[in-house]
Amino acid sequence: MVEERGVVEEVINELNLTLPSSLKIRLELIKWETHAYAHIGDDAQSVINKQIGDEYDIFIGLMGTRFGTQTPRAGSGTEEEFNRAHERYLSDPSQLRILFYFKNSPVLPSDLDPDQFKRAVEFRNRLRSEGLFWTYETAKEFRTFVSRHLQQHLRGFGVTWGVSTASRPLAEGSEDRASDVKNSAGVSVLSTKKVFARINANAPEYQKSFLVRYPVVEGITSDEVLQKINSVLSYERVFDVSIKEEIEETWGLSSLDFEVNYLKNPFLDTTLMIEGIGAYPWQHSITIVVNVETGEQVKAADLFEESSMELLASRVNELVQLDKKKANLLLSYENNEADSSGWFDDRFGPTGFVVNDLNHFSIEDYGITFLFDFGFPHVIKAFEPEGRYFFSFHSLRPFIKRSGVLDGFLKTLNYE
């Protein structure tokens, strides 16, 4: 895995150059080649364990067709290092994050050690029950995955993991989503909750009422702007649902709710959610970014140069196609089929990410996450990719519209 280890080092160096200074994060790669030194001990792995220690925040594991050399405490050095990290995680999930990757590229039979391969497969099956690992075929694919995953985890560092949230105040734009939020410009989003009783006396007990939690935006001086914001964030408009009809009839609605993801002028990023019960429980969410200075919903055309949007969409689509490929592999594995090409095809949803999909995004202090709905049917919904693709502002700089709303916003964040 020499090439992949080199990729990790390159990705870390790139992230150190592109991460915004406001994060106050710098990554250091710890590996035995650079952090261990000659010493006699019980065995080589125990020496490495003592010299490297457990003072790290992210564990990255790599494995191909070889499992490794057995140690006195585990089947291989890789397994022992994973076990130590996993024990730390189980004792306190806020301590670290574990990322594990398996290489799936073809191997010549003459290069394959059957015993090593068998043990590697057994370890992979073990991790399947522990959580989510990732597979890749080429070093290029691995670079894409590890860069994206590291950025996604770093977005929560110091808020959901890495340090105690009690000892570190949350940065503006990263408030507790369960609470009402307010930004430094005096704009706040409060909530009011109402429970509506249905008129239909024959409705089953779980459908006799439904809950609606409304966002209440305050601190907007213009009535016209406030009216526009309320219209953009209207459940009735977004989900094409009628509260009046839900009271009079039984359509299965359980709740309408929202989360404020980000609030820093001029952006208010909110996710609206709808849940219900029919043949099976269902839910749907839509994330909307509003310009609190104009009251209008922010679209891709407000952020990016029109001439560059097709190229940007193609960059996101590359990641979408990788996720679609992975979903096919997982479905074929679950159903013990060698051919994965027929499991997920374009009958279930859109063929890929196109320019119009750039309008679906979420924004934060250091980048934009584009959102994509794969449209998996309920029967295989558990295999549907998350559909979230983060791009740092540094990587988006060539696409950003000059003198546009995002360009001005980045200047307030001191982005070059």
CSV table of C-alpha atoms in Angstrom, one decimal, residues 16-238:
chain,number,residue,atom,x,y,z
A,16,ASN,CA,-3.1,22.2,5.4
A,17,LEU,CA,-2.8,24.7,2.5
A,18,THR,CA,-6.5,25.1,1.9
A,19,LEU,CA,-8.2,24.8,5.3
A,20,PRO,CA,-9.4,28.3,6.4
A,21,SER,CA,-7.5,29.8,9.3
A,22,SER,CA,-10.7,30.2,11.2
A,23,LEU,CA,-10.8,26.4,11.8
A,24,LYS,CA,-7.5,26.7,13.7
A,25,ILE,CA,-6.6,23.1,12.6
A,26,ARG,CA,-3.4,21.7,11.2
A,27,LEU,CA,-3.0,18.1,10.3
A,28,GLU,CA,0.1,16.1,11.0
A,29,LEU,CA,0.7,12.6,9.6
A,30,ILE,CA,1.9,10.1,12.1
A,31,LYS,CA,3.4,6.9,10.7
A,32,TRP,CA,6.0,4.5,12.0
A,33,GLU,CA,8.5,5.4,9.3
A,34,THR,CA,8.8,8.9,10.6
A,35,HIS,CA,7.7,8.7,14.3
A,36,ALA,CA,9.3,5.4,15.4
A,37,TYR,CA,12.9,4.9,16.1
A,38,ALA,CA,15.3,2.0,16.7
A,39,HIS,CA,14.7,0.3,20.1
A,40,ILE,CA,14.6,-3.2,21.5
A,41,GLY,CA,11.3,-4.3,23.0
A,42,ASP,CA,9.0,-7.3,23.4
A,43,ASP,CA,8.3,-7.2,19.6
A,44,ALA,CA,8.3,-4.7,16.8
A,45,GLN,CA,4.6,-3.8,17.0
A,46,SER,CA,4.8,-3.2,20.8
A,47,VAL,CA,7.7,-0.8,20.2
A,48,ILE,CA,5.7,1.1,17.6
A,49,ASN,CA,2.7,1.2,19.9
A,50,LYS,CA,4.7,2.7,22.7
A,51,GLN,CA,6.6,5.2,20.6
A,52,ILE,CA,3.6,6.4,18.5
A,53,GLY,CA,1.1,6.1,21.4
A,54,ASP,CA,-2.6,7.0,21.2
A,55,GLU,CA,-2.4,10.8,20.9
A,56,TYR,CA,-4.0,11.0,17.5
A,57,ASP,CA,-7.4,12.3,16.4
A,58,ILE,CA,-8.0,10.3,13.2
A,59,PHE,CA,-7.1,6.7,12.4
A,60,ILE,CA,-6.8,5.8,8.7
A,61,GLY,CA,-6.6,2.1,7.9
A,62,LEU,CA,-5.6,0.5,4.6
A,63,MET,CA,-5.8,-3.1,3.4
A,64,GLY,CA,-5.6,-4.9,0.1
A,65,THR,CA,-5.3,-8.7,-0.4
A,66,ARG,CA,-2.7,-9.1,2.4
A,67,PHE,CA,-3.7,-9.2,6.1
A,68,GLY,CA,-0.2,-8.8,7.5
A,69,THR,CA,2.2,-10.5,10.0
A,70,GLN,CA,0.8,-11.9,13.2
A,71,THR,CA,1.7,-10.2,16.5
A,72,PRO,CA,1.4,-11.6,20.1
A,73,ARG,CA,-1.8,-9.6,20.5
A,74,ALA,CA,-3.6,-9.7,17.1
A,75,GLY,CA,-3.7,-11.4,13.7
A,76,SER,CA,-1.5,-8.6,12.2
A,77,GLY,CA,0.0,-5.2,13.1
A,78,THR,CA,-2.8,-3.5,11.2
A,79,GLU,CA,-5.5,-5.4,13.1
A,80,GLU,CA,-3.7,-4.6,16.4
A,81,GLU,CA,-3.6,-0.8,15.6
A,82,PHE,CA,-7.2,-0.9,14.6
A,83,ASN,CA,-8.2,-2.7,17.8
A,84,ARG,CA,-6.4,-0.1,19.9
A,85,ALA,CA,-8.2,2.8,18.0
A,86,HIS,CA,-11.5,1.0,18.2
A,87,GLU,CA,-11.3,0.5,21.9
A,88,ARG,CA,-10.6,4.2,22.3
A,89,TYR,CA,-13.6,5.0,20.2
A,90,LEU,CA,-15.9,2.7,22.1
A,91,SER,CA,-14.8,4.2,25.4
A,92,ASP,CA,-15.5,7.7,24.2
A,93,PRO,CA,-16.8,8.4,20.6
A,94,SER,CA,-15.7,12.0,20.9
A,95,GLN,CA,-12.0,11.1,21.1
A,96,LEU,CA,-11.4,10.2,17.4
A,97,ARG,CA,-12.6,9.2,14.0
A,98,ILE,CA,-11.8,5.9,12.3
A,99,LEU,CA,-11.6,5.7,8.5
A,100,PHE,CA,-10.9,2.3,6.8
A,101,TYR,CA,-10.4,1.6,3.2
A,102,PHE,CA,-10.1,-1.7,1.2
A,103,LYS,CA,-8.5,-2.0,-2.2
A,104,ASN,CA,-10.6,-4.0,-4.7
A,105,SER,CA,-8.4,-3.9,-7.8
A,106,PRO,CA,-7.7,-7.2,-9.7
A,107,VAL,CA,-4.6,-9.2,-8.7
A,108,LEU,CA,-2.7,-11.9,-10.6
A,109,PRO,CA,-3.2,-15.4,-9.2
A,110,SER,CA,0.6,-15.7,-8.9
A,111,ASP,CA,0.7,-12.7,-6.6
A,112,LEU,CA,-2.2,-13.9,-4.4
A,113,ASP,CA,-1.5,-15.6,-1.1
A,114,PRO,CA,-4.7,-17.6,-0.3
A,115,ASP,CA,-4.2,-17.6,3.4
A,116,GLN,CA,-3.5,-13.8,3.6
A,117,PHE,CA,-6.5,-13.1,1.3
A,118,LYS,CA,-8.8,-15.3,3.4
A,119,ARG,CA,-7.8,-13.4,6.6
A,120,ALA,CA,-8.2,-10.0,4.9
A,121,VAL,CA,-11.7,-11.0,3.8
A,122,GLU,CA,-12.6,-12.2,7.3
A,123,PHE,CA,-11.3,-8.8,8.8
A,124,ARG,CA,-13.4,-7.0,6.2
A,125,ASN,CA,-16.5,-8.9,7.2
A,126,ARG,CA,-15.8,-8.1,10.8
A,127,LEU,CA,-15.7,-4.4,10.0
A,128,ARG,CA,-18.9,-4.7,8.1
A,129,SER,CA,-20.7,-5.2,11.5
A,130,GLU,CA,-18.7,-2.4,13.1
A,131,GLY,CA,-19.7,0.4,10.8
A,132,LEU,CA,-19.0,1.8,7.3
A,133,PHE,CA,-15.8,1.2,5.4
A,134,TRP,CA,-14.9,2.3,1.9
A,135,THR,CA,-13.7,0.4,-1.1
A,136,TYR,CA,-11.7,1.7,-4.1
A,137,GLU,CA,-9.9,0.3,-7.2
A,138,THR,CA,-7.3,2.9,-8.1
A,139,ALA,CA,-5.1,5.4,-6.2
A,140,LYS,CA,-7.0,8.2,-8.0
A,141,GLU,CA,-10.3,6.9,-6.5
A,142,PHE,CA,-8.7,6.6,-3.1
A,143,ARG,CA,-7.4,10.2,-3.3
A,144,THR,CA,-10.9,11.4,-4.0
A,145,PHE,CA,-12.5,9.4,-1.2
A,146,VAL,CA,-9.9,10.1,1.6
A,147,SER,CA,-9.8,13.9,0.7
A,148,ARG,CA,-13.6,14.2,0.8
A,149,HIS,CA,-14.0,12.1,4.0
A,150,LEU,CA,-11.3,14.0,5.9
A,151,GLN,CA,-12.9,17.3,5.0
A,152,GLN,CA,-16.3,16.0,6.1
A,153,HIS,CA,-15.0,14.9,9.5
A,154,LEU,CA,-13.0,18.1,10.0
A,155,ARG,CA,-16.2,20.1,9.6
A,156,GLY,CA,-17.3,18.7,12.9
A,157,PHE,CA,-14.0,18.9,14.8
A,158,GLY,CA,-14.4,20.7,18.1
A,159,VAL,CA,-18.2,20.7,17.8
A,160,THR,CA,-19.2,17.0,17.7
A,161,TRP,CA,-15.9,15.4,18.4
A,162,GLY,CA,-12.2,16.2,19.1
A,163,VAL,CA,-12.6,18.4,22.1
A,164,SER,CA,-15.2,18.9,24.8
A,165,THR,CA,-18.0,21.1,23.6
A,166,ALA,CA,-18.4,22.3,27.1
A,167,SER,CA,-14.9,23.8,27.1
A,168,ARG,CA,-15.1,25.4,23.6
A,169,PRO,CA,-17.8,27.9,22.5
A,170,LEU,CA,-19.4,27.1,19.2
A,171,ALA,CA,-18.4,29.4,16.4
A,172,GLU,CA,-21.0,31.6,14.8
A,173,GLY,CA,-22.8,29.5,12.1
A,174,SER,CA,-22.3,26.3,14.1
A,175,GLU,CA,-24.9,26.7,16.8
A,176,ASP,CA,-26.7,23.8,18.4
A,177,ARG,CA,-29.5,22.9,15.9
A,178,ALA,CA,-31.9,22.0,18.7
A,179,SER,CA,-31.9,25.5,20.0
A,180,ASP,CA,-33.0,28.9,18.7
A,181,VAL,CA,-30.2,30.6,16.8
A,182,LYS,CA,-29.0,34.2,16.3
A,183,ASN,CA,-26.2,35.8,14.4
A,184,SER,CA,-24.1,38.8,15.1
A,185,ALA,CA,-26.2,41.1,12.9
A,186,GLY,CA,-29.2,40.6,15.1
A,187,VAL,CA,-31.1,38.2,12.8
A,188,SER,CA,-32.5,35.2,14.8
A,189,VAL,CA,-34.6,32.2,14.1
A,190,LEU,CA,-37.0,31.1,16.8
A,191,SER,CA,-39.5,28.3,16.7
A,192,THR,CA,-43.2,27.8,17.6
A,193,LYS,CA,-44.8,24.5,17.9
A,194,LYS,CA,-48.5,23.6,17.2
A,195,VAL,CA,-50.3,20.2,17.4
A,196,PHE,CA,-53.3,19.9,15.1
A,197,ALA,CA,-56.1,17.5,15.8
A,198,ARG,CA,-57.8,15.7,12.9
A,199,ILE,CA,-61.5,15.9,12.4
A,200,ASN,CA,-61.8,12.3,11.1
A,201,ALA,CA,-63.0,10.3,14.1
A,202,ASN,CA,-62.2,7.0,12.3
A,203,ALA,CA,-58.5,7.7,12.0
A,204,PRO,CA,-56.2,5.3,13.8
A,205,GLU,CA,-54.7,6.5,17.0
A,206,TYR,CA,-51.4,7.5,15.5
A,207,GLN,CA,-53.1,9.6,12.9
A,208,LYS,CA,-55.5,11.6,15.2
A,209,SER,CA,-53.0,14.5,15.3
A,210,PHE,CA,-49.9,15.9,13.7
A,211,LEU,CA,-47.2,18.3,14.8
A,212,VAL,CA,-45.9,21.4,13.0
A,213,ARG,CA,-42.9,23.4,14.2
A,214,TYR,CA,-42.7,26.7,12.4
A,215,PRO,CA,-39.5,28.8,11.9
A,216,VAL,CA,-40.0,32.4,13.2
A,217,VAL,CA,-37.4,34.8,11.7
A,218,GLU,CA,-36.8,38.0,13.7
A,219,GLY,CA,-34.5,41.0,13.3
A,220,ILE,CA,-35.5,41.7,9.7
A,221,THR,CA,-36.4,45.4,9.5
A,222,SER,CA,-38.1,45.3,6.1
A,223,ASP,CA,-41.6,43.8,6.1
A,224,GLU,CA,-41.3,43.0,2.4
A,225,VAL,CA,-38.1,41.0,2.9
A,226,LEU,CA,-39.6,39.2,5.9
A,227,GLN,CA,-42.6,38.3,3.9
A,228,LYS,CA,-40.4,36.9,1.1
A,229,ILE,CA,-38.5,34.8,3.6
A,230,ASN,CA,-41.6,33.4,5.2
A,231,SER,CA,-42.9,32.5,1.7
A,232,VAL,CA,-39.6,30.7,0.7
A,233,LEU,CA,-39.7,28.7,4.0
A,234,SER,CA,-43.4,27.8,3.8
A,235,TYR,CA,-44.1,24.1,4.3
A,236,GLU,CA,-47.1,24.5,2.1
A,237,ARG,CA,-45.0,25.8,-0.8
A,238,VAL,CA,-42.0,23.5,-0.4
